[in-house]
């Protein structure tokens, strides 16, 4: 078992995987952790991360664009398209307006 240390600014997003949490980093790197999304959500909320749907937490500093409609979609710095749930839309828009 190996522990990898990364700077917070390198984390683009977290995605729930079948048996783990995938951590997407700059430079097209992906690591997997046995920690739950809830664990990461609690650890990183104050660092500009937001849970935007049941299976995704994003680093708001890596949002490039927003596509409106329903909850909408965030386009991330790695060009991934992450759905924003209707329930999280207002918080997402408020927090990204302050970046």
CSV table of N, CA, C and O in Angstrom, one decimal:
chain,number,residue,atom,x,y,z
A,1,UNK,N,0.9,-1.2,0.0
A,1,UNK,CA,0.0,0.0,0.0
A,1,UNK,C,0.9,1.2,0.0
A,1,UNK,O,1.9,1.3,0.7
A,2,UNK,N,0.5,2.2,-0.8
A,2,UNK,CA,1.3,3.4,-0.9
A,2,UNK,C,0.5,4.7,-0.7
A,2,UNK,O,-0.7,4.8,-1.1
A,3,UNK,N,1.0,5.6,0.0
A,3,UNK,CA,0.4,6.9,0.2
A,3,UNK,C,1.0,8.0,-0.7
A,3,UNK,O,2.3,8.1,-0.8
A,4,UNK,N,0.2,8.7,-1.5
A,4,UNK,CA,0.7,9.7,-2.4
A,4,UNK,C,0.3,11.0,-1.9
A,4,UNK,O,-0.9,11.2,-1.6
A,5,UNK,N,1.2,12.0,-1.9
A,5,UNK,CA,0.9,13.3,-1.5
A,5,UNK,C,0.8,14.2,-2.7
A,5,UNK,O,1.7,14.2,-3.5
A,6,UNK,N,-0.2,15.0,-2.8
A,6,UNK,CA,-0.4,16.0,-3.9
A,6,UNK,C,-0.8,17.3,-3.3
A,6,UNK,O,-1.4,17.4,-2.2
A,7,UNK,N,-0.5,18.4,-4.0
A,7,UNK,CA,-1.0,19.7,-3.6
A,7,UNK,C,-2.4,19.8,-4.0
A,7,UNK,O,-2.9,19.3,-5.0
A,8,UNK,N,-3.2,20.5,-3.1
A,8,UNK,CA,-4.6,20.7,-3.3
A,8,UNK,C,-4.9,21.3,-4.7
A,8,UNK,O,-5.8,20.9,-5.4
A,9,UNK,N,-4.1,22.2,-5.1
A,9,UNK,CA,-4.3,22.9,-6.4
A,9,UNK,C,-4.2,21.9,-7.6
A,9,UNK,O,-4.7,22.2,-8.7
A,10,UNK,N,-3.6,20.7,-7.4
A,10,UNK,CA,-3.5,19.7,-8.5
A,10,UNK,C,-4.7,18.9,-8.6
A,10,UNK,O,-4.9,18.2,-9.6
A,11,UNK,N,-5.6,18.9,-7.6
A,11,UNK,CA,-6.8,18.1,-7.7
A,11,UNK,C,-7.9,18.8,-8.5
A,11,UNK,O,-8.3,19.9,-8.2
A,12,UNK,N,-8.4,18.1,-9.5
A,12,UNK,CA,-9.4,18.7,-10.3
A,12,UNK,C,-10.8,18.2,-9.8
A,12,UNK,O,-11.7,19.0,-9.7
A,13,UNK,N,-10.9,16.9,-9.5
A,13,UNK,CA,-12.2,16.4,-9.1
A,13,UNK,C,-12.1,15.0,-8.5
A,13,UNK,O,-11.0,14.3,-8.7
A,14,UNK,N,-13.1,14.6,-7.8
A,14,UNK,CA,-13.3,13.2,-7.3
A,14,UNK,C,-14.5,12.6,-7.9
A,14,UNK,O,-15.5,13.3,-8.0
A,15,UNK,N,-14.4,11.4,-8.3
A,15,UNK,CA,-15.5,10.7,-8.9
A,15,UNK,C,-15.7,9.3,-8.1
A,15,UNK,O,-14.7,8.6,-7.9
A,16,UNK,N,-16.9,9.0,-7.8
A,16,UNK,CA,-17.2,7.7,-7.1
A,16,UNK,C,-17.0,6.6,-8.2
A,16,UNK,O,-17.5,6.7,-9.3
A,17,UNK,N,-16.2,5.7,-7.8
A,17,UNK,CA,-15.9,4.5,-8.6
A,17,UNK,C,-16.6,3.3,-8.1
A,17,UNK,O,-17.2,3.4,-7.0
A,18,UNK,N,-16.6,2.2,-8.7
A,18,UNK,CA,-17.3,1.0,-8.2
A,18,UNK,C,-16.9,0.6,-6.8
A,18,UNK,O,-17.7,0.3,-5.9
A,19,UNK,N,-15.6,0.6,-6.5
A,19,UNK,CA,-15.1,0.2,-5.2
A,19,UNK,C,-14.2,1.2,-4.5
A,19,UNK,O,-13.7,0.9,-3.5
A,20,UNK,N,-14.0,2.4,-5.1
A,20,UNK,CA,-13.2,3.4,-4.6
A,20,UNK,C,-13.6,4.8,-5.1
A,20,UNK,O,-14.5,4.9,-5.8
A,21,UNK,N,-12.8,5.7,-4.7
A,21,UNK,CA,-12.9,7.1,-5.2
A,21,UNK,C,-11.8,7.4,-6.1
A,21,UNK,O,-10.6,7.3,-5.7
A,22,UNK,N,-12.1,7.8,-7.4
A,22,UNK,CA,-11.1,8.2,-8.3
A,22,UNK,C,-10.8,9.6,-8.1
A,22,UNK,O,-11.7,10.5,-8.0
A,23,UNK,N,-9.5,10.0,-8.0
A,23,UNK,CA,-9.0,11.3,-7.8
A,23,UNK,C,-8.3,11.8,-9.1
A,23,UNK,O,-7.3,11.2,-9.5
A,24,UNK,N,-8.9,12.7,-9.8
A,24,UNK,CA,-8.4,13.2,-11.1
A,24,UNK,C,-7.5,14.4,-10.8
A,24,UNK,O,-8.0,15.4,-10.2
A,25,UNK,N,-6.3,14.3,-11.3
A,25,UNK,CA,-5.3,15.4,-11.0
A,25,UNK,C,-4.8,16.0,-12.3
A,25,UNK,O,-5.0,15.5,-13.4
A,26,UNK,N,-4.2,17.2,-12.2
A,26,UNK,CA,-3.6,17.8,-13.4
A,26,UNK,C,-2.5,16.8,-14.0
A,26,UNK,O,-2.1,15.9,-13.3
A,27,UNK,N,-2.2,17.1,-15.3
A,27,UNK,CA,-1.3,16.2,-15.9
A,27,UNK,C,-1.8,14.8,-16.3
A,27,UNK,O,-1.1,13.9,-16.5
A,28,UNK,N,-3.2,14.7,-16.4
A,28,UNK,CA,-3.9,13.5,-16.8
A,28,UNK,C,-3.5,12.3,-15.8
A,28,UNK,O,-3.5,11.2,-16.2
A,29,UNK,N,-3.3,12.6,-14.6
A,29,UNK,CA,-3.0,11.6,-13.6
A,29,UNK,C,-4.3,11.3,-12.8
A,29,UNK,O,-5.2,12.1,-12.6
A,30,UNK,N,-4.5,10.0,-12.5
A,30,UNK,CA,-5.6,9.5,-11.8
A,30,UNK,C,-5.1,8.5,-10.7
A,30,UNK,O,-4.3,7.7,-11.0
A,31,UNK,N,-5.6,8.8,-9.5
A,31,UNK,CA,-5.3,7.9,-8.4
A,31,UNK,C,-6.6,7.4,-7.7
A,31,UNK,O,-7.6,8.0,-7.9
A,32,UNK,N,-6.6,6.3,-7.1
A,32,UNK,CA,-7.8,5.7,-6.4
A,32,UNK,C,-7.5,5.7,-4.9
A,32,UNK,O,-6.4,5.4,-4.5
A,33,UNK,N,-8.6,5.9,-4.2
A,33,UNK,CA,-8.5,5.9,-2.7
A,33,UNK,C,-9.7,5.1,-2.2
A,33,UNK,O,-10.8,5.2,-2.7
A,34,UNK,N,-9.5,4.4,-1.1
A,34,UNK,CA,-10.6,3.7,-0.5
A,34,UNK,C,-11.5,4.6,0.3
A,34,UNK,O,-12.6,4.2,0.7
A,35,UNK,N,-11.1,5.8,0.5
A,35,UNK,CA,-11.9,6.8,1.3
A,35,UNK,C,-13.2,7.1,0.5
A,35,UNK,O,-13.2,7.1,-0.8
A,36,UNK,N,-14.3,7.4,1.2
A,36,UNK,CA,-15.5,7.7,0.6
A,36,UNK,C,-15.6,9.2,0.1
A,36,UNK,O,-14.7,10.0,0.5
A,37,UNK,N,-16.5,9.5,-0.8
A,37,UNK,CA,-16.7,10.9,-1.2
A,37,UNK,C,-17.0,11.8,0.0
A,37,UNK,O,-16.5,12.9,0.1
A,38,UNK,N,-17.8,11.3,0.9
A,38,UNK,CA,-18.1,12.1,2.1
A,38,UNK,C,-16.9,12.4,2.9
A,38,UNK,O,-16.8,13.6,3.4
A,39,UNK,N,-15.9,11.5,3.0
A,39,UNK,CA,-14.7,11.8,3.7
A,39,UNK,C,-14.0,13.0,3.0
A,39,UNK,O,-13.5,13.9,3.7
A,40,UNK,N,-13.9,12.9,1.7
A,40,UNK,CA,-13.2,14.0,1.0
A,40,UNK,C,-14.0,15.3,1.0
A,40,UNK,O,-13.4,16.4,1.2
A,41,UNK,N,-15.3,15.2,1.0
A,41,UNK,CA,-16.2,16.4,1.0
A,41,UNK,C,-15.9,17.1,2.4
A,41,UNK,O,-15.8,18.4,2.4
A,42,UNK,N,-15.9,16.4,3.4
A,42,UNK,CA,-15.7,17.0,4.8
A,42,UNK,C,-14.3,17.6,4.9
A,42,UNK,O,-14.1,18.7,5.4
A,43,UNK,N,-13.3,16.9,4.3
A,43,UNK,CA,-11.9,17.4,4.4
A,43,UNK,C,-11.6,18.7,3.6
A,43,UNK,O,-10.8,19.5,4.0
A,44,UNK,N,-12.3,18.8,2.4
A,44,UNK,CA,-11.9,19.8,1.5
A,44,UNK,C,-12.9,20.9,1.2
A,44,UNK,O,-12.6,21.8,0.4
A,45,UNK,N,-14.0,20.9,1.9
A,45,UNK,CA,-15.0,21.9,1.7
A,45,UNK,C,-14.5,23.3,1.8
A,45,UNK,O,-14.7,24.2,1.0
A,46,UNK,N,-13.7,23.6,2.9
A,46,UNK,CA,-13.1,24.9,3.1
A,46,UNK,C,-12.1,25.3,2.1
A,46,UNK,O,-11.6,26.4,2.0
A,47,UNK,N,-11.6,24.3,1.2
A,47,UNK,CA,-10.6,24.6,0.2
A,47,UNK,C,-11.2,24.8,-1.2
A,47,UNK,O,-10.6,24.5,-2.2
A,48,UNK,N,-12.5,25.2,-1.2
A,48,UNK,CA,-13.1,25.5,-2.5
A,48,UNK,C,-13.5,24.3,-3.3
A,48,UNK,O,-13.5,24.3,-4.6
A,49,UNK,N,-13.8,23.2,-2.7
A,49,UNK,CA,-14.3,22.0,-3.3
A,49,UNK,C,-15.8,22.0,-3.0
A,49,UNK,O,-16.3,22.4,-1.9
A,50,UNK,N,-16.6,21.4,-3.9
A,50,UNK,CA,-18.0,21.3,-3.7
A,50,UNK,C,-18.5,20.0,-4.3
A,50,UNK,O,-18.2,19.6,-5.4
A,51,UNK,N,-19.4,19.3,-3.5
A,51,UNK,CA,-20.0,18.1,-4.0
A,51,UNK,C,-21.2,18.6,-4.9
A,51,UNK,O,-22.1,19.3,-4.4
A,52,UNK,N,-21.2,18.3,-6.2
A,52,UNK,CA,-22.1,18.8,-7.1
A,52,UNK,C,-23.2,17.8,-7.6
A,52,UNK,O,-24.2,18.2,-8.2
A,53,UNK,N,-23.0,16.6,-7.2
A,53,UNK,CA,-24.0,15.5,-7.5
A,53,UNK,C,-23.6,14.3,-6.6
A,53,UNK,O,-22.7,14.4,-5.8
A,54,UNK,N,-24.4,13.3,-6.7
A,54,UNK,CA,-24.2,12.1,-5.8
A,54,UNK,C,-22.8,11.5,-6.0
A,54,UNK,O,-22.3,11.0,-5.0
A,55,UNK,N,-22.2,11.6,-7.1
A,55,UNK,CA,-21.0,10.9,-7.4
A,55,UNK,C,-19.8,11.8,-7.7
A,55,UNK,O,-18.7,11.3,-8.1
A,56,UNK,N,-19.9,13.1,-7.5
A,56,UNK,CA,-18.8,14.0,-7.9
A,56,UNK,C,-18.6,15.1,-6.9
A,56,UNK,O,-19.5,15.8,-6.5
A,57,UNK,N,-17.3,15.4,-6.7
A,57,UNK,CA,-16.8,16.6,-6.0
A,57,UNK,C,-15.9,17.3,-6.9
A,57,UNK,O,-15.0,16.6,-7.5
A,58,UNK,N,-16.0,18.6,-7.1
A,58,UNK,CA,-15.1,19.3,-8.0
A,58,UNK,C,-14.4,20.4,-7.2
A,58,UNK,O,-14.8,20.9,-6.2
A,59,UNK,N,-13.2,20.7,-7.8
A,59,UNK,CA,-12.4,21.8,-7.3
A,59,UNK,C,-12.9,23.0,-8.1
A,59,UNK,O,-12.7,23.1,-9.3
A,60,UNK,N,-13.5,24.0,-7.4
A,60,UNK,CA,-14.1,25.1,-8.1
A,60,UNK,C,-13.1,25.9,-8.8
A,60,UNK,O,-13.4,26.6,-9.8
A,61,UNK,N,-11.8,25.9,-8.4
A,61,UNK,CA,-10.7,26.6,-9.1
A,61,UNK,C,-10.4,26.0,-10.5
A,61,UNK,O,-9.7,26.7,-11.2
A,62,UNK,N,-10.9,24.8,-10.7
A,62,UNK,CA,-10.6,24.2,-12.0
A,62,UNK,C,-11.8,24.3,-13.0
A,62,UNK,O,-11.8,23.6,-14.0
A,63,UNK,N,-12.8,25.0,-12.6
A,63,UNK,CA,-14.0,25.1,-13.5
A,63,UNK,C,-13.7,26.1,-14.6
A,63,UNK,O,-13.3,27.3,-14.3
A,64,UNK,N,-13.8,25.7,-15.9
A,64,UNK,CA,-13.5,26.6,-17.0
A,64,UNK,C,-14.8,27.3,-17.5
A,64,UNK,O,-14.7,28.4,-18.0
A,65,UNK,N,-15.9,26.5,-17.5
A,65,UNK,CA,-17.1,27.0,-18.0
A,65,UNK,C,-18.3,26.4,-17.4
A,65,UNK,O,-18.2,25.3,-16.7
A,66,UNK,N,-19.5,27.0,-17.6
A,66,UNK,CA,-20.7,26.4,-17.0
A,66,UNK,C,-21.7,26.4,-18.2
A,66,UNK,O,-21.9,27.4,-18.9
A,67,UNK,N,-22.4,25.3,-18.3
A,67,UNK,CA,-23.5,25.1,-19.3
A,67,UNK,C,-24.8,25.1,-18.6
A,67,UNK,O,-25.0,24.2,-17.8
A,68,UNK,N,-25.6,26.0,-18.8
A,68,UNK,CA,-26.9,26.1,-18.1
A,68,UNK,C,-27.9,25.1,-18.7
A,68,UNK,O,-27.8,24.7,-19.8
A,69,UNK,N,-28.9,24.8,-17.9
A,69,UNK,CA,-30.0,23.9,-18.3
A,69,UNK,C,-30.2,22.9,-17.2
A,69,UNK,O,-29.3,22.1,-16.9
A,70,UNK,N,-31.4,22.8,-16.6
A,70,UNK,CA,-31.6,21.9,-15.5
A,70,UNK,C,-30.6,22.4,-14.4
A,70,UNK,O,-30.6,23.5,-14.0
A,71,UNK,N,-29.8,21.5,-13.9
A,71,UNK,CA,-28.8,21.8,-12.9
A,71,UNK,C,-27.6,22.4,-13.6
A,71,UNK,O,-26.9,23.3,-13.1
A,72,UNK,N,-27.4,21.9,-14.9
A,72,UNK,CA,-26.3,22.4,-15.7
A,72,UNK,C,-25.1,21.5,-15.6
A,72,UNK,O,-25.1,20.4,-15.0
A,73,UNK,N,-24.0,21.9,-16.2
A,73,UNK,CA,-22.8,21.2,-16.3
A,73,UNK,C,-21.6,22.1,-16.1
A,73,UNK,O,-21.6,23.2,-16.6
A,74,UNK,N,-20.6,21.6,-15.4
A,74,UNK,CA,-19.3,22.3,-15.2
A,74,UNK,C,-18.3,21.7,-16.2
A,74,UNK,O,-18.2,20.5,-16.2
A,75,UNK,N,-17.7,22.5,-16.9
A,75,UNK,CA,-16.6,22.1,-17.8
A,75,UNK,C,-15.3,22.3,-17.0
A,75,UNK,O,-15.0,23.5,-16.6
A,76,UNK,N,-14.5,21.3,-16.8
A,76,UNK,CA,-13.4,21.4,-15.9
A,76,UNK,C,-12.1,21.6,-16.7
A,76,UNK,O,-12.1,21.5,-18.0
A,77,UNK,N,-11.0,21.9,-16.1
A,77,UNK,CA,-9.7,22.2,-16.7
A,77,UNK,C,-9.2,21.0,-17.5
A,77,UNK,O,-8.4,21.2,-18.4
A,78,UNK,N,-9.6,19.8,-17.2
A,78,UNK,CA,-9.2,18.6,-18.0
A,78,UNK,C,-10.2,18.3,-19.1
A,78,UNK,O,-10.2,17.2,-19.6
A,79,UNK,N,-11.2,19.2,-19.3
A,79,UNK,CA,-12.2,19.1,-20.3
A,79,UNK,C,-13.3,18.1,-20.0
A,79,UNK,O,-14.1,17.8,-20.8
A,80,UNK,N,-13.3,17.6,-18.7
A,80,UNK,CA,-14.4,16.7,-18.3
A,80,UNK,C,-15.7,17.6,-18.1
A,80,UNK,O,-15.6,18.8,-17.9
A,81,UNK,N,-16.8,17.0,-18.3
A,81,UNK,CA,-18.1,17.6,-18.2
A,81,UNK,C,-18.8,17.0,-17.1
A,81,UNK,O,-19.2,15.8,-17.1
A,82,UNK,N,-19.0,17.7,-16.0
A,82,UNK,CA,-19.6,17.2,-14.8
A,82,UNK,C,-21.0,17.8,-14.5
A,82,UNK,O,-21.2,19.0,-14.5
A,83,UNK,N,-21.9,16.9,-14.4
A,83,UNK,CA,-23.3,17.3,-14.2
A,83,UNK,C,-23.5,18.0,-12.8
A,83,UNK,O,-23.0,17.5,-11.8
A,84,UNK,N,-24.2,19.1,-12.7
A,84,UNK,CA,-24.5,19.8,-11.5
A,84,UNK,C,-26.0,19.4,-11.2
A,84,UNK,O,-26.8,19.6,-12.0
A,85,UNK,N,-26.2,18.8,-10.0
A,85,UNK,CA,-27.6,18.5,-9.7
A,85,UNK,C,-28.4,19.8,-9.4
A,85,UNK,O,-27.8,20.8,-9.1
A,86,UNK,N,-29.7,19.7,-9.7
A,86,UNK,CA,-30.6,20.9,-9.5
A,86,UNK,C,-30.4,21.4,-8.0
A,86,UNK,O,-30.5,22.6,-7.8
A,87,UNK,N,-30.3,20.4,-7.1
A,87,UNK,CA,-30.2,20.8,-5.7
A,87,UNK,C,-29.0,21.6,-5.4
A,87,UNK,O,-29.0,22.4,-4.4
A,88,UNK,N,-27.9,21.4,-6.1
A,88,UNK,CA,-26.6,22.0,-5.8
A,88,UNK,C,-26.3,23.2,-6.7
A,88,UNK,O,-25.3,23.9,-6.5
A,89,UNK,N,-27.2,23.5,-7.7
A,89,UNK,CA,-27.0,24.5,-8.6
A,89,UNK,C,-26.8,25.9,-8.0
A,89,UNK,O,-25.8,26.6,-8.3
A,90,UNK,N,-27.7,26.3,-7.1
A,90,UNK,CA,-27.5,27.7,-6.5
A,90,UNK,C,-26.2,27.8,-5.7
A,90,UNK,O,-25.6,28.8,-5.9
A,91,UNK,N,-25.9,26.8,-5.0
A,91,UNK,CA,-24.6,26.9,-4.2
A,91,UNK,C,-23.4,26.9,-5.2
A,91,UNK,O,-22.5,27.7,-5.0
A,92,UNK,N,-23.5,26.1,-6.2
A,92,UNK,CA,-22.4,26.1,-7.2
A,92,UNK,C,-22.3,27.5,-7.9
A,92,UNK,O,-21.2,28.1,-8.0
A,93,UNK,N,-23.4,28.1,-8.3
A,93,UNK,CA,-23.3,29.4,-9.0
A,93,UNK,C,-22.9,30.5,-8.0
A,93,UNK,O,-22.1,31.4,-8.4
A,94,UNK,N,-23.3,30.4,-6.7
A,94,UNK,CA,-22.8,31.4,-5.8
A,94,UNK,C,-21.3,31.3,-5.5
A,94,UNK,O,-20.6,32.3,-5.5
A,95,UNK,N,-20.9,30.1,-5.3
A,95,UNK,CA,-19.4,29.9,-5.0
A,95,UNK,C,-18.6,30.2,-6.2
A,95,UNK,O,-17.5,30.8,-6.1
A,96,UNK,N,-19.0,29.9,-7.4
A,96,UNK,CA,-18.1,30.2,-8.6
A,96,UNK,C,-18.2,31.7,-8.9
A,96,UNK,O,-17.2,32.2,-9.5
A,97,UNK,N,-19.2,32.4,-8.5
A,97,UNK,CA,-19.2,33.8,-8.8
A,97,UNK,C,-18.2,34.6,-7.9
A,97,UNK,O,-17.8,35.6,-8.3
A,98,UNK,N,-17.8,33.9,-6.8
A,98,UNK,CA,-16.8,34.5,-5.9
A,98,UNK,C,-15.4,34.2,-6.2
A,98,UNK,O,-14.5,34.5,-5.5
A,99,UNK,N,-15.1,33.4,-7.3
A,99,UNK,CA,-13.8,33.0,-7.7
A,99,UNK,C,-13.1,34.1,-8.5
A,99,UNK,O,-13.7,34.6,-9.4
